[in-house]
Amino acid sequence: MNNNYQKHQLEAIALNVREHIIRMSTDGGCFIGASLSAVDLIVYLYTEFLNINADNLESPDRDYLFLSKGHDVPALYGTLAELGLLEKKRLQNHLSIHDHIYWHPNTKIPGIEFHSGSLGHLPSVAIGVAMDIKMRGGENKVVCILGDGELNEGTCWEAMLVANAYQLDNLIFVVDRNQFQANIRTEELIPLEPLTDKFEAFGAAVKRINGHSFDALHEAFGAYPFHPGKFNVVIADTMRGKGLPSIQERADRWFCNFSANEIDQLLLELHGNHTTQLTSETLIVR
Amino acid sequence: MTYEELLTQTALADDNLVVMTAENRALVRNLPGILGKRFIDTGITEQTMIGAAAGLALRGRVPVVHALAAFLTMRAFEFVRTDVGIANLPVKLSGFIPGFLSDANGPTHQAIEDISIMRGIPNLTVFAPADEDDLLKMLPAIWDAPQPAYTRINTRKTTHEHAPFEWGKAEVISIGSDVTILTYGLMFEQALVTVEMLKNEGLSVGLINMRSLKPVDEQVILQAVALSNMVVTLEDHFVTGGLYTIVAEVLLKHRATANVLPVALEEKWFRPALLNEVLNYEGFTGKQIAEKILGYQTLGNQPEIKINEFAE
């Protein structure tokens, strides 16, 4: 394991991204729970693993990140803003008709490779990109972030069959395993475990880690490619709403639209120890 | 030249072209050995194939994608709409055994709403060749264009030699003052029979091969309406959403009215059997169409209908 990475720097960026997400969860709201679970993954991937930056977006030799689980796009907006790919002030345009910062990823935002929102689509798009890289003899990596609830979609598994057949060892599926579908726990509705066994049975080289530990992420991704000829899967065990005890792991805190006062309280909660008393009547379960 | 030969020739001249199939190799049997890695068979996964085609197109490839028309357009519909349509990527969909060409396969395999749903997707263009000659004349332009396209593949051989293809233009075979038949795809063959029979009955008959259904040649429709007392839309498609609907839309847009007779499938899937029997049972032989138009029995003879080249 390489310890040259700046863990405290990653933690500082992740904290800023969480702030951005909280600020986006008002005036219309956002999928805050799903975004907060993916923050550390996305920050780690952009900062340490992927060769994607403001200068190489037009280059076919850059790496690719596909956000199939589109609800976590505020985490991506925040990360792109922190890394200078997206102007920070544009985050204030969240949900504005005059910008493109909305509830699902779209390619009008620099750094976003493909739109998503309909689940189970980007595994196959990522496969096409990974196939082409292989065909051209390229070295670039393709990461596709999936939600665990998203794994209900049959096309995820269809794509795994093809990734296995084409030995796409340049492709990494990262599962944000926050244990929730939209409104219900995965294991209560459509159980997924034993998830490692499932992916392995499909031919993947799998690592299962704590998705909020930069050390664990660094160790796992440091071992890429996990096994020659096998596509890679990282199951990142995460927590919905990570960083905000008042919404953590709550089924009714998937999509939230907080009042301005609650946003202030949540920002304090993020940095301190007290738990916000949420009273907003505008909470929406979609 | 065949479809496969044209595809081979084009692929060998353009490194960016990749050929994909969801394990439907009827049209591309010889390509794996010729194209190597540029031949991609994803197995029986129409949805994943379309998504992967979008990914390949993101990297600058032009994927020519093969599956049965029914599964390509319907099973993978949301992937076509979302990954190809929204992204406006140059993915070229080759749907084969569309319409009556699925003959004895049964309703699961009948693509008779494909024109309707594919033309409903913004950015997607839609083409329906009358026969193999027509197909080969239009494909170079379709593959070369920057837009996504759906082609209703028809490799049947006829003796008709078609005019060069022009994007968005119909092919005017003849002009007539009594009746003009607008058609596309497989029904073109039977329309030729219909035209002969109507001419023998003393009528002045026009025939138009629509070939490019989106973009559609609005002028040719308006001209047919202006010149003929009656217009017939002839298609192996549900009456809803296909050529009859396209004509209705064009007329309404231009505030024109016309005497239009649709010959299409009503609210039912067609009875499966070999092609000649299907056409006869469903009333789509040239002779039966002529009689529908005339409203009485003719003394004409229906020529033999050749059986399909392959069945999937």
XYZ file of C-alpha atoms in Angstrom:
598
model
C 0.000 0.000 0.000
C 1.252 3.414 -0.995
C 1.083 5.897 1.849
C 2.151 8.933 -0.161
C -1.395 10.051 -0.630
C -2.523 12.985 1.487
C -5.304 11.553 3.583
C -5.977 14.774 5.468
C -6.290 16.575 2.148
C -8.890 14.069 0.968
C -10.767 14.454 4.225
C -10.785 18.216 3.819
C -12.104 17.958 0.252
C -14.766 15.444 1.295
C -15.920 17.760 4.072
C -16.252 20.618 1.590
C -18.184 18.378 -0.798
C -20.564 17.439 2.020
C -21.096 21.142 2.647
C -21.926 21.676 -1.011
C -24.425 18.817 -0.893
C -26.136 20.197 2.194
C -26.423 23.604 0.525
C -28.007 21.942 -2.510
C -30.682 20.235 -0.411
C -32.909 23.282 -0.113
C -34.994 25.373 -2.537
C -36.218 22.249 -4.283
C -33.905 19.814 -2.559
C -31.808 16.885 -3.681
C -31.144 13.226 -3.026
C -29.000 14.023 -0.034
C -28.841 10.561 1.526
C -27.572 8.857 -1.615
C -25.154 11.705 -2.287
C -23.567 11.640 1.145
C -22.926 7.902 0.975
C -20.963 8.325 -2.263
C -18.858 11.374 -1.321
C -15.756 9.576 -0.096
C -15.773 7.210 -3.079
C -16.053 9.990 -5.606
C -13.528 12.242 -3.897
C -11.042 9.383 -3.639
C -11.470 8.322 -7.262
C -10.997 11.825 -8.670
C -8.194 12.836 -6.366
C -6.100 9.689 -6.247
C -7.123 7.132 -8.816
C -8.501 8.579 -12.027
C -6.580 10.574 -14.588
C -9.305 13.154 -15.174
C -8.655 16.869 -14.877
C -9.651 20.186 -16.383
C -6.888 19.935 -18.994
C -7.516 16.454 -20.372
C -11.311 16.345 -20.727
C -11.053 16.340 -24.516
C -8.381 13.648 -24.605
C -9.319 10.061 -25.438
C -6.445 8.982 -23.191
C -8.031 10.226 -19.987
C -9.811 7.887 -17.600
C -13.599 7.726 -17.393
C -16.044 7.863 -14.525
C -19.662 6.957 -15.193
C -22.194 7.731 -12.528
C -24.893 5.176 -13.138
C -26.505 5.796 -9.781
C -27.479 9.306 -10.859
C -28.999 10.425 -7.574
C -25.560 10.978 -6.106
C -24.691 13.633 -8.666
C -24.518 16.420 -6.029
C -21.469 14.559 -4.694
C -19.983 14.705 -8.178
C -20.902 18.389 -8.675
C -19.227 19.159 -5.367
C -16.109 17.164 -6.234
C -15.811 18.703 -9.701
C -16.142 22.135 -8.098
C -13.504 21.370 -5.470
C -11.097 20.126 -8.142
C -11.614 23.095 -10.433
C -13.516 21.395 -13.261
C -16.716 23.249 -12.444
C -16.917 26.837 -11.198
C -17.944 26.774 -7.543
C -20.399 29.622 -7.970
C -22.369 27.515 -10.437
C -23.409 25.246 -7.565
C -25.674 28.077 -6.476
C -27.560 27.523 -9.738
C -28.753 24.125 -8.528
C -32.137 23.452 -10.200
C -32.072 26.784 -12.059
C -33.478 26.876 -15.581
C -30.458 28.998 -16.471
C -27.904 26.265 -15.754
C -27.624 22.508 -16.073
C -27.096 21.576 -12.422
C -30.112 19.389 -11.847
C -31.121 16.150 -10.113
C -29.406 13.824 -12.574
C -26.041 13.875 -14.358
C -25.799 15.405 -17.806
C -22.981 16.082 -20.213
C -23.473 19.860 -20.175
C -21.415 19.784 -16.987
C -17.685 19.539 -17.722
C -16.350 16.223 -16.456
C -19.637 14.350 -16.686
C -19.190 11.678 -19.338
C -22.779 10.580 -19.869
C -26.267 11.339 -18.675
C -27.992 8.959 -16.294
C -31.160 8.759 -14.300
C -32.680 5.627 -15.688
C -30.992 2.892 -13.677
C -29.004 -0.004 -15.107
C -27.863 1.882 -18.207
C -24.280 2.943 -17.629
C -22.821 -0.515 -16.975
C -23.309 -1.219 -20.677
C -22.135 2.222 -21.809
C -19.011 1.762 -19.673
C -18.510 -1.631 -21.305
C -18.567 -0.051 -24.761
C -15.931 2.480 -23.696
C -13.789 -0.205 -22.046
C -14.069 -2.385 -25.173
C -12.879 0.439 -27.357
C -9.927 1.192 -25.093
C -8.937 -2.478 -25.263
C -9.340 -2.525 -29.036
C -7.065 0.488 -29.399
C -4.531 -0.872 -26.919
C -5.079 1.991 -24.464
C -4.253 1.951 -20.782
C -7.070 4.177 -19.511
C -9.361 3.017 -16.765
C -13.145 3.022 -16.761
C -15.025 3.306 -13.480
C -18.783 2.932 -13.214
C -20.460 3.726 -9.893
C -23.581 1.682 -9.225
C -26.123 1.931 -6.481
C -26.999 -1.199 -4.559
C -30.704 -0.623 -5.189
C -29.811 -0.227 -8.842
C -28.613 -3.831 -8.873
C -32.282 -4.847 -9.051
C -32.145 -3.868 -12.728
C -31.501 -6.926 -14.895
C -29.282 -5.020 -17.279
C -26.612 -4.676 -14.566
C -26.231 -8.441 -14.600
C -26.503 -8.651 -18.365
C -23.594 -6.214 -18.523
C -21.542 -8.317 -16.078
C -21.932 -11.313 -18.383
C -20.563 -9.284 -21.276
C -17.756 -7.708 -19.200
C -16.695 -11.208 -18.235
C -16.901 -12.525 -21.798
C -14.757 -9.658 -23.104
C -12.280 -9.877 -20.181
C -12.595 -6.161 -19.476
C -9.972 -5.875 -16.738
C -9.791 -2.120 -17.416
C -13.341 -1.756 -16.101
C -14.184 -1.261 -12.433
C -17.714 -1.365 -11.108
C -17.951 0.385 -7.756
C -21.069 -0.431 -5.764
C -22.125 2.237 -3.290
C -23.476 -0.327 -0.830
C -25.459 1.955 1.448
C -28.064 -0.733 2.129
C -30.995 1.274 0.791
C -33.172 1.216 -2.257
C -35.138 4.441 -2.585
C -37.357 4.167 0.448
C -36.712 0.712 1.801
C -33.696 -1.269 2.980
C -32.375 -3.537 0.246
C -32.338 -6.605 2.448
C -35.970 -6.065 3.450
C -37.229 -5.725 -0.118
C -34.968 -7.479 -2.639
C -32.046 -8.991 -0.694
C -28.666 -8.722 -2.423
C -26.381 -10.660 -0.114
C -24.121 -12.527 -0.459
C -23.093 -9.827 -2.905
C -19.393 -10.698 -3.162
C -20.311 -14.253 -4.112
C -22.728 -13.007 -6.768
C -20.126 -10.855 -8.501
C -17.496 -13.563 -8.219
C -19.887 -16.032 -9.767
C -20.221 -13.621 -12.688
C -16.448 -13.696 -13.164
C -15.377 -10.516 -11.377
C -12.368 -9.925 -9.170
C -14.035 -8.426 -6.102
C -12.869 -6.332 -3.179
C -15.226 -5.421 -0.366
C -14.187 -2.476 1.753
C -15.346 0.296 4.056
C -16.342 2.981 1.561
C -15.744 5.778 4.051
C -12.149 4.827 4.845
C -9.627 6.495 2.560
C -7.021 3.993 3.740
C -9.257 1.120 2.685
C -10.060 2.782 -0.641
C -6.383 3.443 -1.231
C -5.445 -0.129 -0.511
C -8.178 -1.539 -2.730
C -7.654 0.717 -5.740
C -3.878 0.443 -5.292
C -4.256 -3.202 -6.276
C -5.828 -2.350 -9.666
C -5.981 -4.328 -11.904
C -7.150 -6.893 -9.404
C -6.681 -9.906 -11.663
C -5.615 -10.096 -15.337
C -8.569 -10.815 -17.594
C -11.223 -10.257 -14.941
C -13.408 -7.192 -14.621
C -13.057 -5.465 -11.254
C -15.718 -4.873 -8.638
C -15.349 -2.817 -5.485
C -18.218 -3.219 -3.068
C -17.938 -0.151 -0.875
C -19.921 -0.516 2.320
C -21.251 2.949 3.008
C -23.854 4.705 5.087
C -26.732 6.661 3.643
C -26.475 10.236 4.852
C -22.905 9.734 6.106
C -21.755 12.743 8.134
C -25.146 13.871 9.373
C -26.406 11.758 12.288
C -29.860 13.322 12.027
C -30.449 11.791 8.600
C -28.041 8.852 8.626
C -29.557 5.492 7.734
C -33.092 6.777 7.742
C -35.490 5.493 5.124
C -37.387 8.796 5.046
C -34.273 10.891 4.332
C -33.671 9.910 0.739
C -34.829 13.026 -1.044
C -34.908 16.075 1.212
C -35.853 19.681 0.737
C -34.796 21.505 3.883
C -35.648 24.998 5.082
C -32.873 27.583 5.158
C -32.771 27.338 8.945
C -32.387 23.575 8.788
C -29.538 23.950 6.306
C -27.719 26.172 8.802
C -28.324 23.596 11.522
C -27.122 20.747 9.306
C -23.936 22.607 8.448
C -23.272 23.018 12.160
C -24.067 19.353 12.662
C -21.579 18.381 9.966
C -18.800 20.180 11.824
C -19.894 19.560 15.391
C -21.557 17.029 17.587
C -25.114 18.154 18.077
C -27.939 16.595 16.100
C -30.312 18.834 14.194
C -33.985 18.628 15.090
C -35.592 18.430 11.679
C -39.115 19.752 11.538
C -39.406 20.652 7.867
C -42.752 19.708 6.409
C -41.329 19.822 2.931
C -39.572 16.485 3.211
C -40.512 14.537 0.156
C -40.417 10.839 -0.316
C -40.593 10.377 -4.044
C -23.591 -7.032 -53.961
C -25.219 -8.152 -50.696
C -25.803 -6.355 -47.390
C -22.917 -8.273 -45.887
C -20.579 -7.435 -48.763
C -21.392 -3.729 -48.527
C -20.884 -3.785 -44.769
C -17.573 -5.605 -45.180
C -16.358 -3.179 -47.810
C -17.377 -0.163 -45.730
C -15.823 -1.559 -42.558
C -12.550 -2.338 -44.313
C -12.412 1.237 -45.609
C -13.265 2.811 -42.244
C -11.504 1.672 -39.075
C -14.097 3.414 -36.942
C -16.917 1.180 -38.054
C -17.674 -1.674 -35.675
C -20.232 -4.389 -36.298
C -22.284 -5.563 -33.348
C -24.867 -8.245 -32.895
C -26.901 -9.738 -30.089
C -26.197 -13.233 -31.388
C -28.136 -12.709 -34.606
C -25.559 -13.450 -37.262
C -27.814 -14.187 -40.224
C -26.739 -11.026 -42.028
C -23.130 -10.957 -40.862
C -21.963 -14.551 -40.809
C -18.610 -13.963 -42.466
C -17.643 -10.795 -40.628
C -16.038 -12.223 -37.454
C -13.119 -13.629 -39.434
C -12.710 -10.457 -41.466
C -13.140 -7.764 -38.824
C -11.571 -9.507 -35.828
C -12.052 -7.367 -32.719
C -14.262 -4.945 -34.631
C -16.925 -7.650 -34.699
C -18.612 -7.622 -31.299
C -21.226 -10.182 -30.348
C -22.658 -9.434 -26.902
C -24.813 -12.537 -26.847
C -28.561 -12.422 -26.356
C -28.456 -9.012 -24.685
C -30.164 -6.411 -26.882
C -30.201 -3.795 -24.122
C -26.563 -4.173 -23.197
C -25.593 -4.204 -26.859
C -27.267 -0.816 -27.386
C -25.649 0.650 -24.269
C -22.259 -0.685 -25.334
C -22.813 0.743 -28.816
C -23.365 4.139 -27.189
C -20.111 3.711 -25.256
C -18.247 2.769 -28.420
C -19.746 5.756 -30.236
C -18.590 8.011 -27.372
C -15.064 6.932 -28.295
C -15.551 7.789 -31.973
C -16.768 4.481 -33.322
C -19.733 4.038 -35.638
C -21.468 0.857 -34.475
C -23.715 -0.948 -36.949
C -25.918 -2.951 -34.644
C -27.877 -6.072 -35.575
C -30.799 -7.806 -33.972
C -34.276 -8.884 -34.895
C -36.260 -5.704 -35.487
C -38.791 -6.608 -32.783
C -36.170 -6.959 -30.041
C -33.909 -4.182 -31.266
C -36.699 -1.620 -31.221
C -38.861 -2.881 -28.377
C -36.863 -4.874 -25.869
C -34.072 -2.320 -26.055
C -36.399 0.633 -26.594
C -35.444 2.666 -23.556
C -31.758 2.043 -24.235
C -32.182 3.320 -27.788
C -34.108 6.342 -26.569
C -31.929 7.109 -23.563
C -28.389 6.089 -24.521
C -28.550 6.735 -28.261
C -31.368 9.259 -28.742
C -30.668 11.664 -25.886
C -26.925 11.467 -26.535
C -27.483 11.785 -30.324
C -24.741 9.268 -31.049
C -24.146 7.757 -34.522
C -25.365 4.270 -33.684
C -26.834 2.538 -36.748
C -29.589 0.089 -35.926
C -30.146 -2.701 -38.446
C -33.416 -4.384 -37.586
C -34.081 -7.480 -39.574
C -37.166 -9.557 -40.340
C -39.396 -6.498 -39.730
C -43.071 -6.422 -40.653
C -44.353 -9.435 -42.575
C -40.763 -10.674 -43.013
C -41.013 -12.438 -39.642
C -43.621 -14.566 -41.403
C -44.152 -17.764 -39.370
C -42.391 -16.607 -36.200
C -45.506 -15.413 -34.438
C -46.465 -12.161 -32.697
C -43.415 -12.031 -30.376
C -41.258 -11.490 -33.449
C -43.555 -9.125 -35.325
C -42.074 -5.637 -35.608
C -45.173 -3.852 -36.829
C -44.982 -0.889 -34.470
C -41.270 -0.246 -35.070
C -41.687 2.751 -37.387
C -44.051 4.331 -34.890
C -41.788 4.010 -31.868
C -38.457 4.684 -33.571
C -39.669 7.846 -35.269
C -40.955 9.023 -31.903
C -37.397 9.368 -30.625
C -35.845 12.790 -31.251
C -32.596 12.672 -33.272
C -33.277 9.169 -34.547
C -33.761 8.839 -38.322
C -35.825 6.031 -39.856
C -35.438 4.263 -43.196
C -37.333 1.424 -44.870
C -35.902 0.092 -48.136
C -38.148 -1.528 -50.730
C -35.720 -4.360 -51.473
C -32.030 -5.234 -51.464
C -31.137 -2.832 -54.275
C -32.869 0.019 -52.426
C -31.173 -1.018 -49.166
C -27.716 -0.979 -50.712
C -28.389 2.418 -52.275
C -29.364 4.022 -48.983
C -26.941 2.458 -46.498
C -23.796 4.421 -47.435
C -25.598 7.695 -46.677
C -27.135 6.300 -43.482
C -23.821 4.984 -42.143
C -22.025 8.165 -43.109
C -24.472 10.533 -41.389
C -23.709 11.881 -37.907
C -27.176 10.950 -36.564
C -28.423 7.691 -35.119
C -30.550 5.707 -37.544
C -32.953 2.798 -37.610
C -33.082 0.842 -40.851
C -35.851 -1.673 -41.417
C -33.624 -4.218 -43.122
C -35.098 -5.820 -46.239
C -32.785 -7.973 -48.315
C -35.391 -9.370 -50.698
C -34.413 -9.293 -54.325
C -36.725 -7.727 -56.908
C -36.167 -6.851 -60.527
C -36.726 -3.151 -59.900
C -33.701 -0.927 -60.241
C -34.022 1.995 -57.876
C -32.980 5.601 -58.334
C -30.014 6.884 -56.311
C -30.865 7.588 -52.672
C -31.272 11.112 -51.403
C -31.583 11.788 -47.660
C -35.163 12.737 -46.790
C -36.414 12.191 -50.331
C -38.903 9.664 -51.633
C -38.473 7.829 -54.923
C -41.211 8.678 -57.407
C -41.760 5.601 -59.550
C -44.742 6.946 -61.461
C -47.279 9.750 -61.354
C -51.023 9.203 -61.748
C -54.188 11.275 -61.556
C -56.614 8.646 -60.226
C -54.673 6.925 -57.458
C -51.235 7.322 -55.921
C -49.864 4.527 -53.748
C -47.402 5.589 -51.070
C -45.503 2.665 -49.629
C -42.218 1.460 -48.153
C -40.384 -1.767 -47.449
C -41.616 -5.197 -48.398
C -44.998 -3.924 -49.628
C -43.281 -2.173 -52.536
C -43.128 -5.536 -54.344
C -46.881 -6.002 -54.051
C -47.500 -2.357 -54.905
C -45.845 -2.973 -58.277
C -48.425 -5.709 -58.900
C -51.257 -3.457 -57.728
C -50.167 -0.677 -60.064
C -50.161 -2.995 -63.075
C -53.629 -4.303 -62.258
C -55.064 -0.828 -61.757
C -53.535 0.332 -65.034
C -55.140 -2.655 -66.768
C -58.446 -1.425 -65.355
C -57.829 1.872 -67.121
C -56.717 3.952 -64.150
C -53.949 6.527 -64.071
C -51.796 5.308 -61.159
C -48.855 6.792 -59.297
C -46.405 4.880 -57.111
C -44.011 6.317 -54.581
C -41.371 4.445 -52.602
C -41.174 6.532 -49.420
C -37.838 4.922 -48.300
C -36.862 7.779 -45.904
C -39.607 7.882 -43.261
C -37.803 10.318 -40.996
C -36.945 12.797 -42.282
C -39.941 12.367 -44.553
C -40.465 13.903 -47.974
C -43.396 16.221 -47.240
C -43.424 17.675 -50.726
C -43.970 14.316 -52.371
C -46.967 13.675 -50.117
C -48.483 17.076 -50.851
C -47.841 16.564 -54.557
C -49.531 13.144 -54.537
C -52.556 14.634 -52.815
C -52.701 17.515 -55.264
C -52.376 15.351 -58.377
C -54.492 12.291 -57.488
C -58.115 11.824 -56.571
C -57.129 9.204 -54.037
C -54.027 8.366 -52.028
C -53.337 4.887 -50.633
C -50.879 4.354 -47.787
C -49.648 0.789 -47.959
C -47.516 -0.702 -45.170
C -46.843 -3.855 -43.177
C -47.212 -1.949 -39.919
C -50.023 -1.094 -37.560
C -52.219 1.616 -39.018
C -51.305 3.753 -35.999
C -48.000 5.577 -36.036
C -46.704 4.515 -39.428
C -47.067 5.970 -42.903
C -50.813 6.629 -42.620
C -50.120 8.699 -39.500
C -47.177 10.432 -41.162
C -49.373 11.430 -44.116
C -52.092 12.634 -41.743
C -49.555 14.744 -39.857
C -48.147 16.256 -43.031
C -51.608 17.087 -44.385
C -52.695 18.687 -41.122
C -49.469 20.661 -40.865
C -50.025 22.082 -44.343
C -53.791 22.475 -43.867
C -54.523 20.084 -46.710
C -57.181 17.425 -46.933
C -57.265 14.298 -49.045
C -59.086 11.114 -49.803
C -56.724 8.637 -48.111
C -57.186 4.879 -47.937
C -54.928 3.158 -45.398
C -53.897 -0.404 -46.145
C -52.200 -1.479 -42.925
C -52.673 -3.821 -39.989
C -55.539 -2.874 -37.746
C -55.565 -3.574 -34.010
C -54.181 -7.087 -34.182
C -50.992 -9.014 -34.811
C -50.952 -10.911 -38.071
C -51.572 -14.622 -38.448
C -48.192 -16.466 -38.542
C -47.404 -18.590 -41.611
C -44.968 -18.515 -44.507
C -44.858 -15.146 -46.220
C -47.011 -15.922 -49.253
C -49.758 -17.301 -47.039
C -49.522 -14.390 -44.615
C -49.897 -11.836 -47.404
C -52.833 -13.711 -48.836
C -54.572 -14.343 -45.495
C -54.170 -10.763 -44.327
C -55.234 -9.312 -47.687
C -51.896 -7.771 -48.650
C -51.231 -9.373 -52.036
C -50.986 -6.951 -54.954
C -54.233 -8.296 -56.372
C -56.117 -7.966 -53.073
C -54.844 -4.402 -52.637
C -55.956 -3.514 -56.169
C -59.386 -4.900 -55.373
C -59.589 -2.921 -52.144
C -58.833 0.229 -54.082
C -61.311 -0.556 -56.860
C -63.974 -1.900 -54.556
C -64.590 -4.894 -56.835
C -62.990 -8.181 -58.015
C -60.465 -7.962 -60.828
C -59.592 -10.565 -63.415
C -55.855 -9.990 -62.855
C -53.462 -12.726 -61.796
C -51.411 -12.508 -58.612
C -47.794 -13.441 -59.378
C -46.021 -15.957 -57.195
C -44.552 -14.613 -53.963
C -41.075 -15.906 -53.238
C -40.405 -17.435 -49.814
C -38.060 -15.688 -47.386
C -34.332 -16.263 -47.557
C -34.051 -17.143 -43.891
C -36.134 -17.487 -40.776
C -34.957 -16.600 -37.275
